[in-house]
PDB file of C-alpha atoms in Angstrom:
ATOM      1  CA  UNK A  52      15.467 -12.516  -5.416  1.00  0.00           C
ATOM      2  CA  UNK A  53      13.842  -9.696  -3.201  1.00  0.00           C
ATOM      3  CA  UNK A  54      13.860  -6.321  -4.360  1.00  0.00           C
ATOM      4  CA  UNK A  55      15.252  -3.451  -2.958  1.00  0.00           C
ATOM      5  CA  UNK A  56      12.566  -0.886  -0.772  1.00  0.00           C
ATOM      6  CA  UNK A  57      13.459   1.677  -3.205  1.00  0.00           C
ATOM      7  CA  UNK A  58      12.290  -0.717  -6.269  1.00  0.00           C
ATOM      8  CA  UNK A  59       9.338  -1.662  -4.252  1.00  0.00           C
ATOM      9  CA  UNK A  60       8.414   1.972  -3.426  1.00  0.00           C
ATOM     10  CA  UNK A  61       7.968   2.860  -6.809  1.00  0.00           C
ATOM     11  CA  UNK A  62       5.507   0.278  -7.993  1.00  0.00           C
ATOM     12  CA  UNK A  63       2.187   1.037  -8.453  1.00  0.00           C
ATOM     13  CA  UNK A  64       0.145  -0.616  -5.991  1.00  0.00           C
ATOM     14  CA  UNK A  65      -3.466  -0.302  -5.704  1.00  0.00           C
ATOM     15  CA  UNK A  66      -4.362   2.045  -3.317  1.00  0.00           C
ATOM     16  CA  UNK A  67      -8.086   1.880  -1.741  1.00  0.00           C
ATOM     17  CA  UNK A  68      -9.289   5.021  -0.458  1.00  0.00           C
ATOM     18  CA  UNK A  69     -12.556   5.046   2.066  1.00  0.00           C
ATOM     19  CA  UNK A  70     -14.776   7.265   4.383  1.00  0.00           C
ATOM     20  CA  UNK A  71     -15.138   5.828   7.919  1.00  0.00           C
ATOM     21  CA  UNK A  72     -18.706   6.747   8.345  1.00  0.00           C
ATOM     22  CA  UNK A  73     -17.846   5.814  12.210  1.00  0.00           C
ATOM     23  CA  UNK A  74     -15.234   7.654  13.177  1.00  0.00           C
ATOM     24  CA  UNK A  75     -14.618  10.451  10.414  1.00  0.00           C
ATOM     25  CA  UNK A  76     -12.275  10.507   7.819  1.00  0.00           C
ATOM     26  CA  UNK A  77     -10.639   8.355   5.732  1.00  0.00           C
ATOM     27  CA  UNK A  78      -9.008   4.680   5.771  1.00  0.00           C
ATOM     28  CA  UNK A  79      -6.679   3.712   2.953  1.00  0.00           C
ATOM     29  CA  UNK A  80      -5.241   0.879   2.763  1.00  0.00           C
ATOM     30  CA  UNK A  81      -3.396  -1.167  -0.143  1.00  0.00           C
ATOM     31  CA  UNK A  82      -4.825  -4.980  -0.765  1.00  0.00           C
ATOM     32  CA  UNK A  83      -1.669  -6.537  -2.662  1.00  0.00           C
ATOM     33  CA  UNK A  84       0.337  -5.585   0.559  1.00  0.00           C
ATOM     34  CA  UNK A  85      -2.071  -7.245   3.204  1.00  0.00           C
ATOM     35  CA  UNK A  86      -2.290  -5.659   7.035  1.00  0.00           C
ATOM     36  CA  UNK A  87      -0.884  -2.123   5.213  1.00  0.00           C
ATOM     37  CA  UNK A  88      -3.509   0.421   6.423  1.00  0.00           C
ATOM     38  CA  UNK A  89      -3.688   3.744   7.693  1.00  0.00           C
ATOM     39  CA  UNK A  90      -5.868   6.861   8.676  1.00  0.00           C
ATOM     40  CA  UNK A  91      -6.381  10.123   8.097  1.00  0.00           C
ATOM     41  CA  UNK A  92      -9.098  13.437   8.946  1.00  0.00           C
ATOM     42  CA  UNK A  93      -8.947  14.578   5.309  1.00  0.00           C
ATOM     43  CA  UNK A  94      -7.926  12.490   2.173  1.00  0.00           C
ATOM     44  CA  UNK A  95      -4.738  14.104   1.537  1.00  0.00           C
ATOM     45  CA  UNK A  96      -3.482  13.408   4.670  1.00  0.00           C
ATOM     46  CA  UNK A  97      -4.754   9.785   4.760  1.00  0.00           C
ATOM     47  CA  UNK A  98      -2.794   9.444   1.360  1.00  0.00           C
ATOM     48  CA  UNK A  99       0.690  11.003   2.846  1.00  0.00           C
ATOM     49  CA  UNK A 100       0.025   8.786   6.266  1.00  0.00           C
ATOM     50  CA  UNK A 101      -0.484   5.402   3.268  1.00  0.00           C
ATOM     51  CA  UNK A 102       2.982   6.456   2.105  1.00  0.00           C
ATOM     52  CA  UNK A 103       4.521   6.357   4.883  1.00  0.00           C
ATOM     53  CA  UNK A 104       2.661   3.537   6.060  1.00  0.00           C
ATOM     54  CA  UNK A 105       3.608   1.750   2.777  1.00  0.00           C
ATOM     55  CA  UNK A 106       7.278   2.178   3.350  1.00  0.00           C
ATOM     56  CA  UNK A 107       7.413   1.302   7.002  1.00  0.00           C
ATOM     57  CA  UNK A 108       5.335  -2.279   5.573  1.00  0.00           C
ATOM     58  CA  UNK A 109       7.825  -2.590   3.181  1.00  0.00           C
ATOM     59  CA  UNK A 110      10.723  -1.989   5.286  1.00  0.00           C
ATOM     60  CA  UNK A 111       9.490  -4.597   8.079  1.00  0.00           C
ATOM     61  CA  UNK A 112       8.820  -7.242   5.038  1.00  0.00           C
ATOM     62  CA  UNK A 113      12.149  -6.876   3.566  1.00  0.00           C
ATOM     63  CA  UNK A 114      13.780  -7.160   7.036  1.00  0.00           C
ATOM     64  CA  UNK A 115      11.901 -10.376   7.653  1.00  0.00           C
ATOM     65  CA  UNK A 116      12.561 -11.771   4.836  1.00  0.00           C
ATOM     66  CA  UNK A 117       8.495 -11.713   4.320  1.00  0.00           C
ATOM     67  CA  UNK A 118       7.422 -12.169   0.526  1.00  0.00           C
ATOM     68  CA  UNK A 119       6.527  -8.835  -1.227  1.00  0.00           C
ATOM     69  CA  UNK A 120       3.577  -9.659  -3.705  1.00  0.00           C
ATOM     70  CA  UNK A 121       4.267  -7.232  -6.717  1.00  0.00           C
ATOM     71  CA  UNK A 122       1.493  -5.355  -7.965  1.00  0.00           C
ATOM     72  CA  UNK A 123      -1.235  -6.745 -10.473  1.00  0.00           C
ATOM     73  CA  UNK A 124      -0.617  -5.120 -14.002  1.00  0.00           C
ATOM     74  CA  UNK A 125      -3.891  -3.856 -15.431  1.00  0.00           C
ATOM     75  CA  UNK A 126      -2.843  -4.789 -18.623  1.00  0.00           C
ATOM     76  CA  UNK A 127      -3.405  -8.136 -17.131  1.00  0.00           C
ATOM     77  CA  UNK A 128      -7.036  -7.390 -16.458  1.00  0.00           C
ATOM     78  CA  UNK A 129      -9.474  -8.700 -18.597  1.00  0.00           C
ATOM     79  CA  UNK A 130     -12.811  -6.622 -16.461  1.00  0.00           C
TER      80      UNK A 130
END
């Protein structure tokens, strides 16, 4: 059964922070929630546009009835 955007908004995904050498600033994106990126000139604003962008993924998924991979656990991680 799919969860609700609410439940999926707060689970911890992995969020993946990098400078764009090329253009300036910074490109986050999240890799358990694949084609979710965003952009931003400084890395607090790339973090708010990743929440946003996170939600408006999530909202599109749900509304698709796309599959929502959960996030890994790191107790699961073995390194």
């Amino acid at each position: 059964m799919m969860k609700t955007l609410n439940e999926y908004m707060t689970m911890s995904y992995r969020m993946k922070i990098a400078e764009d050498r090329d253009e300036g600033g910074y490109v986050v994106s999240f890799p358990d929630l694949l084609g979710c990126l965003t952009c931003g000139e400084t890395v607090e604003s790339a973090v708010a546009n990743a929440i946003d962008a996170k939600k408006a993924w999530l909202e599109t998924a749900i509304e698709d009835g796309i599959e929502i991979q959960e996030p890994d656990s790191l107790e699961d991680y073995t390194g």
